[in-house]
mmCIF file of C-alpha atoms and ligand atoms in Angstrom:
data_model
loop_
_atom_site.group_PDB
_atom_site.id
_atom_site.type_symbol
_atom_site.label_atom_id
_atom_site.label_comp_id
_atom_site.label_asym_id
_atom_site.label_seq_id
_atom_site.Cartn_x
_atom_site.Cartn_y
_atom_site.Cartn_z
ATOM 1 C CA UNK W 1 -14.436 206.124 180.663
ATOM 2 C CA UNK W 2 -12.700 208.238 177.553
ATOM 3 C CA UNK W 3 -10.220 205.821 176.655
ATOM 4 C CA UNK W 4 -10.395 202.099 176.112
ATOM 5 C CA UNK W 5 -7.205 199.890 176.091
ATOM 6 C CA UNK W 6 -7.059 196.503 174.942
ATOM 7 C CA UNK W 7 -4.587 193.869 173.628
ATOM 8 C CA UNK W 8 -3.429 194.410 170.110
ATOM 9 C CA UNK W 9 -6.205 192.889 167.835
ATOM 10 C CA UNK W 10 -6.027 190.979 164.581
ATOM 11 C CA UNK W 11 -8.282 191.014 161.536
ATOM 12 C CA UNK W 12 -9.093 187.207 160.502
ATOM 13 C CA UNK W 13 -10.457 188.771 156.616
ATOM 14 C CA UNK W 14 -9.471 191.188 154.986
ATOM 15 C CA UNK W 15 -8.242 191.788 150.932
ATOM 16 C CA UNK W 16 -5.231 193.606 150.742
ATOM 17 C CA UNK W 17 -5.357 193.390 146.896
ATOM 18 C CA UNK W 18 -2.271 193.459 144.676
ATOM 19 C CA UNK W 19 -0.101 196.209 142.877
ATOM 20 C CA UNK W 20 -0.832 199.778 143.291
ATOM 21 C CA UNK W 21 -3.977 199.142 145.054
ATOM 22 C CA UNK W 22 -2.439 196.994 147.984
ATOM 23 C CA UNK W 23 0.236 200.187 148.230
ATOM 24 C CA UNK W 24 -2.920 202.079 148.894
ATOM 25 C CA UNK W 25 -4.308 199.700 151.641
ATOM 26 C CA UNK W 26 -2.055 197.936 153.070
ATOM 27 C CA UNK W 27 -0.554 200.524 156.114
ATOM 28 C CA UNK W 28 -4.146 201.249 157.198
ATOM 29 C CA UNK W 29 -5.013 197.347 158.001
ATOM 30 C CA UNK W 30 -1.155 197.269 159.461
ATOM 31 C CA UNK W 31 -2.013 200.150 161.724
ATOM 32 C CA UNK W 32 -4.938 198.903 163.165
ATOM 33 C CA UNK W 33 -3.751 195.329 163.213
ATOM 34 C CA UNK W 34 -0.944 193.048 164.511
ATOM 35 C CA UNK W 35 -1.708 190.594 162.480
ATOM 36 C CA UNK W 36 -4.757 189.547 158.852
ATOM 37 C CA UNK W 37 -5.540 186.543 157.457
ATOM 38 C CA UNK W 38 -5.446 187.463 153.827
ATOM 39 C CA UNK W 39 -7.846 186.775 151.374
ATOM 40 C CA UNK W 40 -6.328 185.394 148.063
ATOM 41 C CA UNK W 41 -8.550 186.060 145.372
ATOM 42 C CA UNK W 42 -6.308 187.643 143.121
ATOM 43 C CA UNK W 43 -6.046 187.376 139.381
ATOM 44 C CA UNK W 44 -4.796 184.728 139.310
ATOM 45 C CA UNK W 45 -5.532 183.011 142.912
ATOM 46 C CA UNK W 46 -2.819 182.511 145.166
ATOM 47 C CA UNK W 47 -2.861 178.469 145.273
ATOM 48 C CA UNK W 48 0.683 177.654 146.025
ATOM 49 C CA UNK W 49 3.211 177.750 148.755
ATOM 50 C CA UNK W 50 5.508 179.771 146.239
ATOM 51 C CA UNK W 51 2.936 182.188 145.500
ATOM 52 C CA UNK W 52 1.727 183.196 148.516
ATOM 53 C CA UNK W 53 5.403 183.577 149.525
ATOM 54 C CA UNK W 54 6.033 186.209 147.214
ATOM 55 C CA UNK W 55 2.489 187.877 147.801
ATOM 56 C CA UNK W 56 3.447 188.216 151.365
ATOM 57 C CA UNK W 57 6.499 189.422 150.726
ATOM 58 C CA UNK W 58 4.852 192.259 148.485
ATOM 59 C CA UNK W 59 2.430 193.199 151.564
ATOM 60 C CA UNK W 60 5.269 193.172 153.898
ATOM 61 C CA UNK W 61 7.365 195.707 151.145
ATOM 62 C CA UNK W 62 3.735 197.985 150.713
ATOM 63 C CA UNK W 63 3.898 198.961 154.431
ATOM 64 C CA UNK W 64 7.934 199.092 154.328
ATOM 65 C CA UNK W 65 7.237 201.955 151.913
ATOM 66 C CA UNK W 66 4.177 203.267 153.367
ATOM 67 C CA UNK W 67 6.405 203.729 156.239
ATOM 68 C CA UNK W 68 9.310 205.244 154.289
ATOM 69 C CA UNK W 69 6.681 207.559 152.581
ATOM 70 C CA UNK W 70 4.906 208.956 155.835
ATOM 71 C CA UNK W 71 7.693 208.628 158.271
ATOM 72 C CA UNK W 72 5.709 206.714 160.396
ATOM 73 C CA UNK W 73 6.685 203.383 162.030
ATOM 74 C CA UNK W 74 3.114 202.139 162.869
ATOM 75 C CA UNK W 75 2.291 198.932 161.420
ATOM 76 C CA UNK W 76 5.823 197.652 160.921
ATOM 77 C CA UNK W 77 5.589 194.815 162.652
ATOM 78 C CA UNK W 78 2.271 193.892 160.954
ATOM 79 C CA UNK W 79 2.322 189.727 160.119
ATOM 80 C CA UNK W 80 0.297 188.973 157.155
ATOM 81 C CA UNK W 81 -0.894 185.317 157.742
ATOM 82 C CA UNK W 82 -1.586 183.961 154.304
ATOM 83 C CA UNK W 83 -4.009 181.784 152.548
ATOM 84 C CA UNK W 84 -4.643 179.250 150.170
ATOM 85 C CA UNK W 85 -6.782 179.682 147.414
ATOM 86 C CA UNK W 86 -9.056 176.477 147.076
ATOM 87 C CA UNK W 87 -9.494 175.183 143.226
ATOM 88 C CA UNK W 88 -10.256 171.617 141.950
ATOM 89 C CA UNK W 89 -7.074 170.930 140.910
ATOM 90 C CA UNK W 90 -5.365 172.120 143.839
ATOM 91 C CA UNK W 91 -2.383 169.861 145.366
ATOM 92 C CA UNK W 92 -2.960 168.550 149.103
ATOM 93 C CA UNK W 93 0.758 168.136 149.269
ATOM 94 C CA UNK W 94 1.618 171.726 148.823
ATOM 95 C CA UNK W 95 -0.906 172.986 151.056
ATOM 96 C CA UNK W 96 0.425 170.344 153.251
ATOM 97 C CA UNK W 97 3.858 171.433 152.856
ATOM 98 C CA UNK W 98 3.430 175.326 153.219
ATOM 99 C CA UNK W 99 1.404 174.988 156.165
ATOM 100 C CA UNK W 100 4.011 173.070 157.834
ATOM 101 C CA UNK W 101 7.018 175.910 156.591
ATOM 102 C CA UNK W 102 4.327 178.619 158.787
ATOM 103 C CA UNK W 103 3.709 180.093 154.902
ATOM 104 C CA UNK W 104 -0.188 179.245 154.528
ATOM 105 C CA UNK W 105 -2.387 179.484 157.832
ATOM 106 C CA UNK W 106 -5.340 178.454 156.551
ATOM 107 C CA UNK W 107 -7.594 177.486 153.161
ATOM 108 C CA UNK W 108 -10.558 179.546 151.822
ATOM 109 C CA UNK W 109 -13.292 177.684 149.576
ATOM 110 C CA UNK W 110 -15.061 180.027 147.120
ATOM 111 C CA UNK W 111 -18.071 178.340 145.863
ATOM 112 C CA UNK W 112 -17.540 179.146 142.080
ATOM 113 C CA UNK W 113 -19.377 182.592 141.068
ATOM 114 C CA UNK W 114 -20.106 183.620 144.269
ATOM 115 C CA UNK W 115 -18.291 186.630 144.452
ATOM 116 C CA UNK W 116 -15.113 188.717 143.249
ATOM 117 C CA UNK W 117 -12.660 186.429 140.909
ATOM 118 C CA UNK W 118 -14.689 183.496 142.117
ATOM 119 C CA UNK W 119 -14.622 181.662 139.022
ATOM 120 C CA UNK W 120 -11.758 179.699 139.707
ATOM 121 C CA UNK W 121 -13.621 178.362 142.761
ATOM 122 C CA UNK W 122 -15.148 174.897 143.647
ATOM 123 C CA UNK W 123 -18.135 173.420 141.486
ATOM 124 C CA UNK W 124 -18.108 170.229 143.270
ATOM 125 C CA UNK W 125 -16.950 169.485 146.832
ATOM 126 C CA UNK W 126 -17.043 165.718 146.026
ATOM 127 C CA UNK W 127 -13.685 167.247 143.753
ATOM 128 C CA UNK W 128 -11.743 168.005 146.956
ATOM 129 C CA UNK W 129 -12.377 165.567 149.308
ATOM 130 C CA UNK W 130 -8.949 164.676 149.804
ATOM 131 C CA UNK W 131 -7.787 168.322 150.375
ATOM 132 C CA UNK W 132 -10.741 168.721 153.334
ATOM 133 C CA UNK W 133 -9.105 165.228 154.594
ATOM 134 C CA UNK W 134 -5.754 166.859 154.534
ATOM 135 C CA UNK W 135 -6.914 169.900 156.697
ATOM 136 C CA UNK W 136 -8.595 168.138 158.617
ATOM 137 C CA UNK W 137 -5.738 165.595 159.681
ATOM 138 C CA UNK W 138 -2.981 168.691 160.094
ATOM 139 C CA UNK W 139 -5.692 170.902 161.953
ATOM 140 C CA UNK W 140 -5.342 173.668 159.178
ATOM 141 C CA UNK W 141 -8.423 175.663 159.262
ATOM 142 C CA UNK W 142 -10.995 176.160 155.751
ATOM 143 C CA UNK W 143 -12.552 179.386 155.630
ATOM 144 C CA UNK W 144 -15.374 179.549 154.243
ATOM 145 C CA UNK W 145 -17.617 181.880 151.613
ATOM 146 C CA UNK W 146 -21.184 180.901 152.537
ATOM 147 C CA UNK W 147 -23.296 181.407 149.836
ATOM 148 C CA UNK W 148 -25.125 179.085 147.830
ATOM 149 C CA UNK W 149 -24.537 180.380 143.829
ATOM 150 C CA UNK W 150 -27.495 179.022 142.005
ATOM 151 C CA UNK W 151 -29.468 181.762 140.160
ATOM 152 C CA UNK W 152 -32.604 180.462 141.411
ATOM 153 C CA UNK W 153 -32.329 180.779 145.122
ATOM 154 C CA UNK W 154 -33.202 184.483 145.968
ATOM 155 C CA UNK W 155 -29.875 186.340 146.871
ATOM 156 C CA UNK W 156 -31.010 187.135 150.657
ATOM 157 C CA UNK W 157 -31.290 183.309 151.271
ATOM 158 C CA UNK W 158 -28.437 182.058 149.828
ATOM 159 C CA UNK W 159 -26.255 182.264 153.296
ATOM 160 C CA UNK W 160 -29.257 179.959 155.056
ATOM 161 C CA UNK W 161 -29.791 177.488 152.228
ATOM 162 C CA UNK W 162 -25.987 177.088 152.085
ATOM 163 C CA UNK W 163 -25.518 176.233 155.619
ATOM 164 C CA UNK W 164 -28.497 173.913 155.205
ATOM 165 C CA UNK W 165 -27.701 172.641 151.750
ATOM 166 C CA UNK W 166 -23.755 172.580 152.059
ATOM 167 C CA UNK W 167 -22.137 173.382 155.141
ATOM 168 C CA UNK W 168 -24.280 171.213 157.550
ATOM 169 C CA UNK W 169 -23.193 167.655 155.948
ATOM 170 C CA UNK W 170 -19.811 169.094 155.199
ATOM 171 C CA UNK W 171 -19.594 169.330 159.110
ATOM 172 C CA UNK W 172 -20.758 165.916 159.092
ATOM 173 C CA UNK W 173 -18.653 164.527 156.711
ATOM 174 C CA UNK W 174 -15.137 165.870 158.041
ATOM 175 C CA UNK W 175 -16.225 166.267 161.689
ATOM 176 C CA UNK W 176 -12.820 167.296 162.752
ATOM 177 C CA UNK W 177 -12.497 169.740 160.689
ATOM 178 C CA UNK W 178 -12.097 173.629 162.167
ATOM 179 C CA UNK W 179 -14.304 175.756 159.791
ATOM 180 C CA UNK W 180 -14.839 179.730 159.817
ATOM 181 C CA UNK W 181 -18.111 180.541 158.289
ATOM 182 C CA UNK W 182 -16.762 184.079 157.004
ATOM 183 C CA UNK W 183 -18.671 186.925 156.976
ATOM 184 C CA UNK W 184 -21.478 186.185 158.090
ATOM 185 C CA UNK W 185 -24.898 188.146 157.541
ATOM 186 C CA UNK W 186 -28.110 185.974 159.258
ATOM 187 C CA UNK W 187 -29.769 184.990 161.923
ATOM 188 C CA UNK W 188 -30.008 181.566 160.609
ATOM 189 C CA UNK W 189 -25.633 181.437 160.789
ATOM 190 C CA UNK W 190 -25.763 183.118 163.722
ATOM 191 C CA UNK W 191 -28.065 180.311 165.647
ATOM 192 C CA UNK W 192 -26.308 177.692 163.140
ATOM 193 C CA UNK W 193 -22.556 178.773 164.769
ATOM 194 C CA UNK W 194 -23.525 179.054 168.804
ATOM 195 C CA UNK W 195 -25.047 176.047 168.343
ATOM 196 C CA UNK W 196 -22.789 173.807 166.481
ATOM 197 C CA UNK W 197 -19.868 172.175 167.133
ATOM 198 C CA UNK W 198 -16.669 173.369 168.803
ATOM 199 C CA UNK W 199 -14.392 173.171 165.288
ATOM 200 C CA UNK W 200 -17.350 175.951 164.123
ATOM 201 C CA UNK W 201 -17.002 178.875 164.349
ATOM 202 C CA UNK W 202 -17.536 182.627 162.247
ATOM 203 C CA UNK W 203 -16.036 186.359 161.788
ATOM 204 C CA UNK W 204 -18.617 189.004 161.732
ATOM 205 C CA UNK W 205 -17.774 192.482 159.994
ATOM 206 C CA UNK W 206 -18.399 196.087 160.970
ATOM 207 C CA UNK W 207 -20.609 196.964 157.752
ATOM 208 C CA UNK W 208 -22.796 194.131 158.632
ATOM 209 C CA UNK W 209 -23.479 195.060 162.279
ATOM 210 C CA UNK W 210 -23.965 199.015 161.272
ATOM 211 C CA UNK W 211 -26.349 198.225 157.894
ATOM 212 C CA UNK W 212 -29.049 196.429 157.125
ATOM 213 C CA UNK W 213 -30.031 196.162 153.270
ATOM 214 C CA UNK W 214 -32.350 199.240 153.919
ATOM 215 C CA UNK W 215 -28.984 201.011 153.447
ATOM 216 C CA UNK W 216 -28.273 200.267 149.949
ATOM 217 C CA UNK W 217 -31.285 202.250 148.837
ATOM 218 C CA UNK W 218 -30.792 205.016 150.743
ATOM 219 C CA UNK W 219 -32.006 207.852 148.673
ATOM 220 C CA UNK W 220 -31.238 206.305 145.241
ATOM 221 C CA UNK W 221 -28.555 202.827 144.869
ATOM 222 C CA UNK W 222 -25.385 203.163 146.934
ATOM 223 C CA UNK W 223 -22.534 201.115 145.645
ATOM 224 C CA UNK W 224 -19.953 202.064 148.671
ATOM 225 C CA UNK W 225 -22.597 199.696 150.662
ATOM 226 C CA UNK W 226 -22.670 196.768 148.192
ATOM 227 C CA UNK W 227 -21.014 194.078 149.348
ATOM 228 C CA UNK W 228 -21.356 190.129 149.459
ATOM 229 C CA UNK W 229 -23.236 188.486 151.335
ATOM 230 C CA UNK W 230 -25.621 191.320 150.538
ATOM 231 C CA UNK W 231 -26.385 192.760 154.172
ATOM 232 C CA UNK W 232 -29.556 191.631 155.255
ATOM 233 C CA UNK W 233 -33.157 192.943 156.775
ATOM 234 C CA UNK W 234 -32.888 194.766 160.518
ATOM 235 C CA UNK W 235 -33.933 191.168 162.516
ATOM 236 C CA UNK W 236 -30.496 189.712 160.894
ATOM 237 C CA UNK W 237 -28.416 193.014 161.845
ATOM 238 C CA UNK W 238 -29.769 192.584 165.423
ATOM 239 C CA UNK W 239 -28.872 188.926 165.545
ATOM 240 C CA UNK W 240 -25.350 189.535 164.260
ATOM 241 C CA UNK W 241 -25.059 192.217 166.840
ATOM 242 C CA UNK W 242 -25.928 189.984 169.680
ATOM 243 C CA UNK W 243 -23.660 186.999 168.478
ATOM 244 C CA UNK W 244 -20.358 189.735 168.489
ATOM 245 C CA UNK W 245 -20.878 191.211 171.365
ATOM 246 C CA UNK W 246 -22.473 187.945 173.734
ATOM 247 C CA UNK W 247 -18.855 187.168 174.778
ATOM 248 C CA UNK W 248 -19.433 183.848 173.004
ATOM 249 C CA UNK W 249 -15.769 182.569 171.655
ATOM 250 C CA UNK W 250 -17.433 181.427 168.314
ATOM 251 C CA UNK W 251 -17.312 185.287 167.180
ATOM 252 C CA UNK W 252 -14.504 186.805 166.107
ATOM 253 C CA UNK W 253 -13.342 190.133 164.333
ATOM 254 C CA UNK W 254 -12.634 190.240 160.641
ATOM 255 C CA UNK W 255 -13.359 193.567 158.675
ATOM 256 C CA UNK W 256 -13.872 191.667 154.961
ATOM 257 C CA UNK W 257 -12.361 194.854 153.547
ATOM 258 C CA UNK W 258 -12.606 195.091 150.141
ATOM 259 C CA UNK W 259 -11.233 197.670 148.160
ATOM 260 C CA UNK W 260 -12.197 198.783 144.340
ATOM 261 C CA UNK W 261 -10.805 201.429 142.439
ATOM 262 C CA UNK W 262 -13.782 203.755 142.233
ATOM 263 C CA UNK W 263 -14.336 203.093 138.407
ATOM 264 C CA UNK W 264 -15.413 199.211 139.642
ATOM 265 C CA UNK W 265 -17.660 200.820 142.025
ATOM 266 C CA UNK W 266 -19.693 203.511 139.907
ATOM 267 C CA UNK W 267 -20.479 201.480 137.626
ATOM 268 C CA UNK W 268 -23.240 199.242 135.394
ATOM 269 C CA UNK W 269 -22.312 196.501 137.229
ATOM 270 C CA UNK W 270 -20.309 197.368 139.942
ATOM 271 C CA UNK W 271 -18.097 195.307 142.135
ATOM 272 C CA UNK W 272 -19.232 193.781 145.691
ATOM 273 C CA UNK W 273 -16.826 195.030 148.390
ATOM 274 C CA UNK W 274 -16.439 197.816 150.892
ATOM 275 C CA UNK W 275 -13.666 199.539 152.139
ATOM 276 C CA UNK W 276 -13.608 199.723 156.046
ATOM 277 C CA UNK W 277 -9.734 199.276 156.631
ATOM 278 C CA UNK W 278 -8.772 202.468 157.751
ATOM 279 C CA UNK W 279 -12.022 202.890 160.583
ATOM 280 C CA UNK W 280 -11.947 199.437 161.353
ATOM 281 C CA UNK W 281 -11.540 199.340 165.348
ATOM 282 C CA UNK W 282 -13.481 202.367 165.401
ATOM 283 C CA UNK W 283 -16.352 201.327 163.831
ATOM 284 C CA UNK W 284 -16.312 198.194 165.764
ATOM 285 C CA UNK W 285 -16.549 200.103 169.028
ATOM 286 C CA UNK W 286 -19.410 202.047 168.312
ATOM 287 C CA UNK W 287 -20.998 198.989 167.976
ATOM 288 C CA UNK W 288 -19.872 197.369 170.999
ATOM 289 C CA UNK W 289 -20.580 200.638 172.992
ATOM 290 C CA UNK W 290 -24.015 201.564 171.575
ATOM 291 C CA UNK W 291 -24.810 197.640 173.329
ATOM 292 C CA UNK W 292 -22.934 198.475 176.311
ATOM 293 C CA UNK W 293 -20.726 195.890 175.626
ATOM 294 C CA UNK W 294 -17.105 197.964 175.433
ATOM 295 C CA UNK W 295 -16.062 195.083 177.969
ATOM 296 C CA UNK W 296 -16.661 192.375 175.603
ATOM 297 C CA UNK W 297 -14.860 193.934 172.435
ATOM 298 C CA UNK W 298 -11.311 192.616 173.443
ATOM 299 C CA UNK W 299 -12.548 189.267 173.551
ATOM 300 C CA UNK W 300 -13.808 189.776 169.957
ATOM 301 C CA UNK W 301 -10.948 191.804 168.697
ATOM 302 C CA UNK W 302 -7.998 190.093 169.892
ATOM 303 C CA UNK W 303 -8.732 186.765 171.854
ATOM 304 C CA UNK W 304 -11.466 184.564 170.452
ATOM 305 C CA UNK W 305 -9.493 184.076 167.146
ATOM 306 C CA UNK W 306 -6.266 183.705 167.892
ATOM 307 C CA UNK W 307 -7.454 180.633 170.221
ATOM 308 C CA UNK W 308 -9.586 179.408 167.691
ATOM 309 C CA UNK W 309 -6.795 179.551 165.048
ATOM 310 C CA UNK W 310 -4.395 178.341 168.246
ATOM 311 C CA UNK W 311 -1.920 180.707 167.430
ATOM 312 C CA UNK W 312 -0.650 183.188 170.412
ATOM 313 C CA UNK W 313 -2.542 185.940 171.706
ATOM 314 C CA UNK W 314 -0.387 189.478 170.457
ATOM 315 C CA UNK W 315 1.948 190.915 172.990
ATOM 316 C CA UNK W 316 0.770 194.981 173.579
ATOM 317 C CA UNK W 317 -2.213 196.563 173.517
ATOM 318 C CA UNK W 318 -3.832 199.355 171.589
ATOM 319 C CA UNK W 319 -5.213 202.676 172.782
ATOM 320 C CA UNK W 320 -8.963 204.020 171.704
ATOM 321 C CA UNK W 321 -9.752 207.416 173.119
ATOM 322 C CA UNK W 322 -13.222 208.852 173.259
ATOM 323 C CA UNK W 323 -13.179 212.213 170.795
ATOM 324 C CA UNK W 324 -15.603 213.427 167.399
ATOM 325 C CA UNK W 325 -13.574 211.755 164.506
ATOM 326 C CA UNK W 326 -14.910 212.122 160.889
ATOM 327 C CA UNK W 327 -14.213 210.048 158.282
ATOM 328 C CA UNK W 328 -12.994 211.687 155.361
ATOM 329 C CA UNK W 329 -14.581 211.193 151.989
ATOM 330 C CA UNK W 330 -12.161 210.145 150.163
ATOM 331 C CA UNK W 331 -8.538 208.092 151.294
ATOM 332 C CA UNK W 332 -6.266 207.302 148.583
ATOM 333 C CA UNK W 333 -9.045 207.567 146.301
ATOM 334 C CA UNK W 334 -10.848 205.114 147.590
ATOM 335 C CA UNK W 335 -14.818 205.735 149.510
ATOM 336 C CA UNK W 336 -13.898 204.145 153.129
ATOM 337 C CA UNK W 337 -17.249 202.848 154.963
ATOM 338 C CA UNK W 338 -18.596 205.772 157.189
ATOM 339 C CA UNK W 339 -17.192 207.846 154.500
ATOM 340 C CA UNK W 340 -18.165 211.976 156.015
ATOM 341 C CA UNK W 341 -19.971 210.124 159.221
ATOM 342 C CA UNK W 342 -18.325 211.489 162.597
ATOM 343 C CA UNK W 343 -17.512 208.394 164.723
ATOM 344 C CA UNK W 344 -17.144 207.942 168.373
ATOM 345 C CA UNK W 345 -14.000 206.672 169.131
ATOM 346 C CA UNK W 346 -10.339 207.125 167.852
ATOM 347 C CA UNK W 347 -7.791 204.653 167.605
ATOM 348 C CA UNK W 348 -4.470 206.934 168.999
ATOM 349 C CA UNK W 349 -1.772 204.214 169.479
HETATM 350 O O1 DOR U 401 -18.007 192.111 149.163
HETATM 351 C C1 DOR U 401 -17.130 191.298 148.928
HETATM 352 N N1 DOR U 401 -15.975 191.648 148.321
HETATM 353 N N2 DOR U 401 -17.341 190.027 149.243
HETATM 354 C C2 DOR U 401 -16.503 189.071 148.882
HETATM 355 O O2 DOR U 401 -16.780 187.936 149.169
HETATM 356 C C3 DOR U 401 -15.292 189.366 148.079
HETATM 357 C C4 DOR U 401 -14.879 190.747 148.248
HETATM 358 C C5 DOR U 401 -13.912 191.190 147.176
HETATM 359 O O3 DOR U 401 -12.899 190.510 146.967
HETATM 360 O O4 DOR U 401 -14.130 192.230 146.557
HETATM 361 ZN ZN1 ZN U 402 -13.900 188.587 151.808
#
């Protein structure tokens, strides 16, 4: 088989950042995707209807002009699918409101400090009861960061003690609630997920099923693989492997790219987030293929979340033909995962 061909997929996380940065993203997730759910920590958060309006209307006007710029058409029917930035003081009404105008499709919750522009996050979940009530009576889905943020839990544990400590009531409390554990990095979410409730379920990204934390030391301390959740030991990589490519509709594709100029990368303190927009589908099928499961990435890629979301599968499909493709080192600037690696496969339509 040298070419695979499957329905047009979607990518249920990614950042597509703000400014000149989202002019330097945005075409490579719209040419690989029909549709993203985008993240909204900017500075500030998106947290109303009006906002993420006009944010999607700036993504929509990046890959107008990428367009323009390259003479290329690909990606211009890419639909951002916004979301709602959850804070304490958000208003259940708004959310409410631009769900039903088709503006927000879901709501993320960033535990406060647990990642990039975090702070504005939730403290205490007692605070927004009545926003998980709302969501949970208009079937709008919460999307969730699942990391624990206290200092004392070691950082490779804080996806299973949150799903222990937080998630698992949270699932009791509001059981009709549909929940995406985002990104996730552990055996322990991986068992948690296939095992829970229907209303459960969880994206998995390519950096996580290619690295395990082995690949952050590599020689000497490699920002370009930093990310949060921190990827994990081998057994966790495994697991996460298995859950994507079982077939299992509680798995579903979303890349968590995160772009940072380079200056936020190479740095004392550098910012968690890798870049693997422009390789995406690729580096997703080298996955599925080294498991002999190229029959199963469809599913993962373009089916499983669109029904969990319950929004339409896309219309079209997409093209991957087997041929040597390396990854440049540099795109726009910016280090993309697999960054002078050779991959396998090669999206061509
Ligand atoms: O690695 C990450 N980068 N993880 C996140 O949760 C946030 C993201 C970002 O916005 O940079
Ligand atoms: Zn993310």
């Amino acid at each position: 088989m040298n070419t695979l061909t499957i329905r047009r997929p979607d990518d249920w996380h990614v950042h597509l950042r703000d400014g000149a940065l989202l002019q330097a993203v945005a075409a490579a997730t719209a040419r690989q995707f029909a549709r993203a759910i985008v993240m909204p920590n900017l500075r500030p958060p998106v947290t109303t209807t009006a906002a993420a309006r006009a944010y999607r209307d700036r993504i929509v006007a990046a890959v107008h002009q990428d367009n323009q710029d390259s003479g290329s058409t690909a990606g211009a029917e890419f639909r951002p699918l916004m979301t709602a930035y959850l804070t304490e003081t958000i208003d259940p009404a708004d959310l409410e409101l631009g769900h039903r105008e088709g503006v927000f499709t879901a709501v993320k919750l960033y535990p406060a400090g647990a990642t990039t522009n975090s702070d504005a996050g939730v403290r205490d979940l007692g605070a927004i009861t009545p926003v998980l009530e709302t969501l949970e009576r208009i079937g709008m889905p919460l999307l969730i960061h699942g990391e624990v943020t206290d200092a004392e839990i070691d950082i490779f544990d804080r996806e299973a003690v949150f799903i222990e400590r937080v998630l698992a009531p949270l699932l009791q409390r509001h059981p009709g609630l549909k929940v995406v554990l985002e990104h996730i990095t552990t055996s322990d979410a991986t068992d948690f997920v296939r095992t829970g409730p229907a209303n459960l379920a969880a994206t998995i990204t390519p950096h996580h099923l290619h690295i395990n934390r082995n690949a952050l030391f590599a020689g000497g301390l490699r920002p370009d693989l930093y990310c949060l959740p921190v990827a994990k030991r081998e057994l966790h990589r495994l697991a996460l492997r298995a859950a994507a490519t079982s077939g299992s509709p509680k798995f579903f594709l979303g890349t968590d790219s995160a772009p940072h100029p380079r200056e936020a990368k190479e740095s004392a303190c550098g910012c968690a987030g890798i870049y693997n927009a422009p390789y995406a589908l690729e580096s997703y099928a080298a996955v599925f293929e080294a498991e002999n499961a190229l029959d199963k990435l469809e599913a993962f890629a373009s089916e499983h979340g669109p029904r969990f979301y319950g929004l339409p599968l896309n219309d079209g499909t997409v093209t991957l033909a087997r041929r040597p493709t390396p990854v440049p080192e540099r795109i726009a600037g910016l280090v993309p995962f697999h960054a002078g690696e050779t991959l396998g496969w090669q999206l061509v339509t």
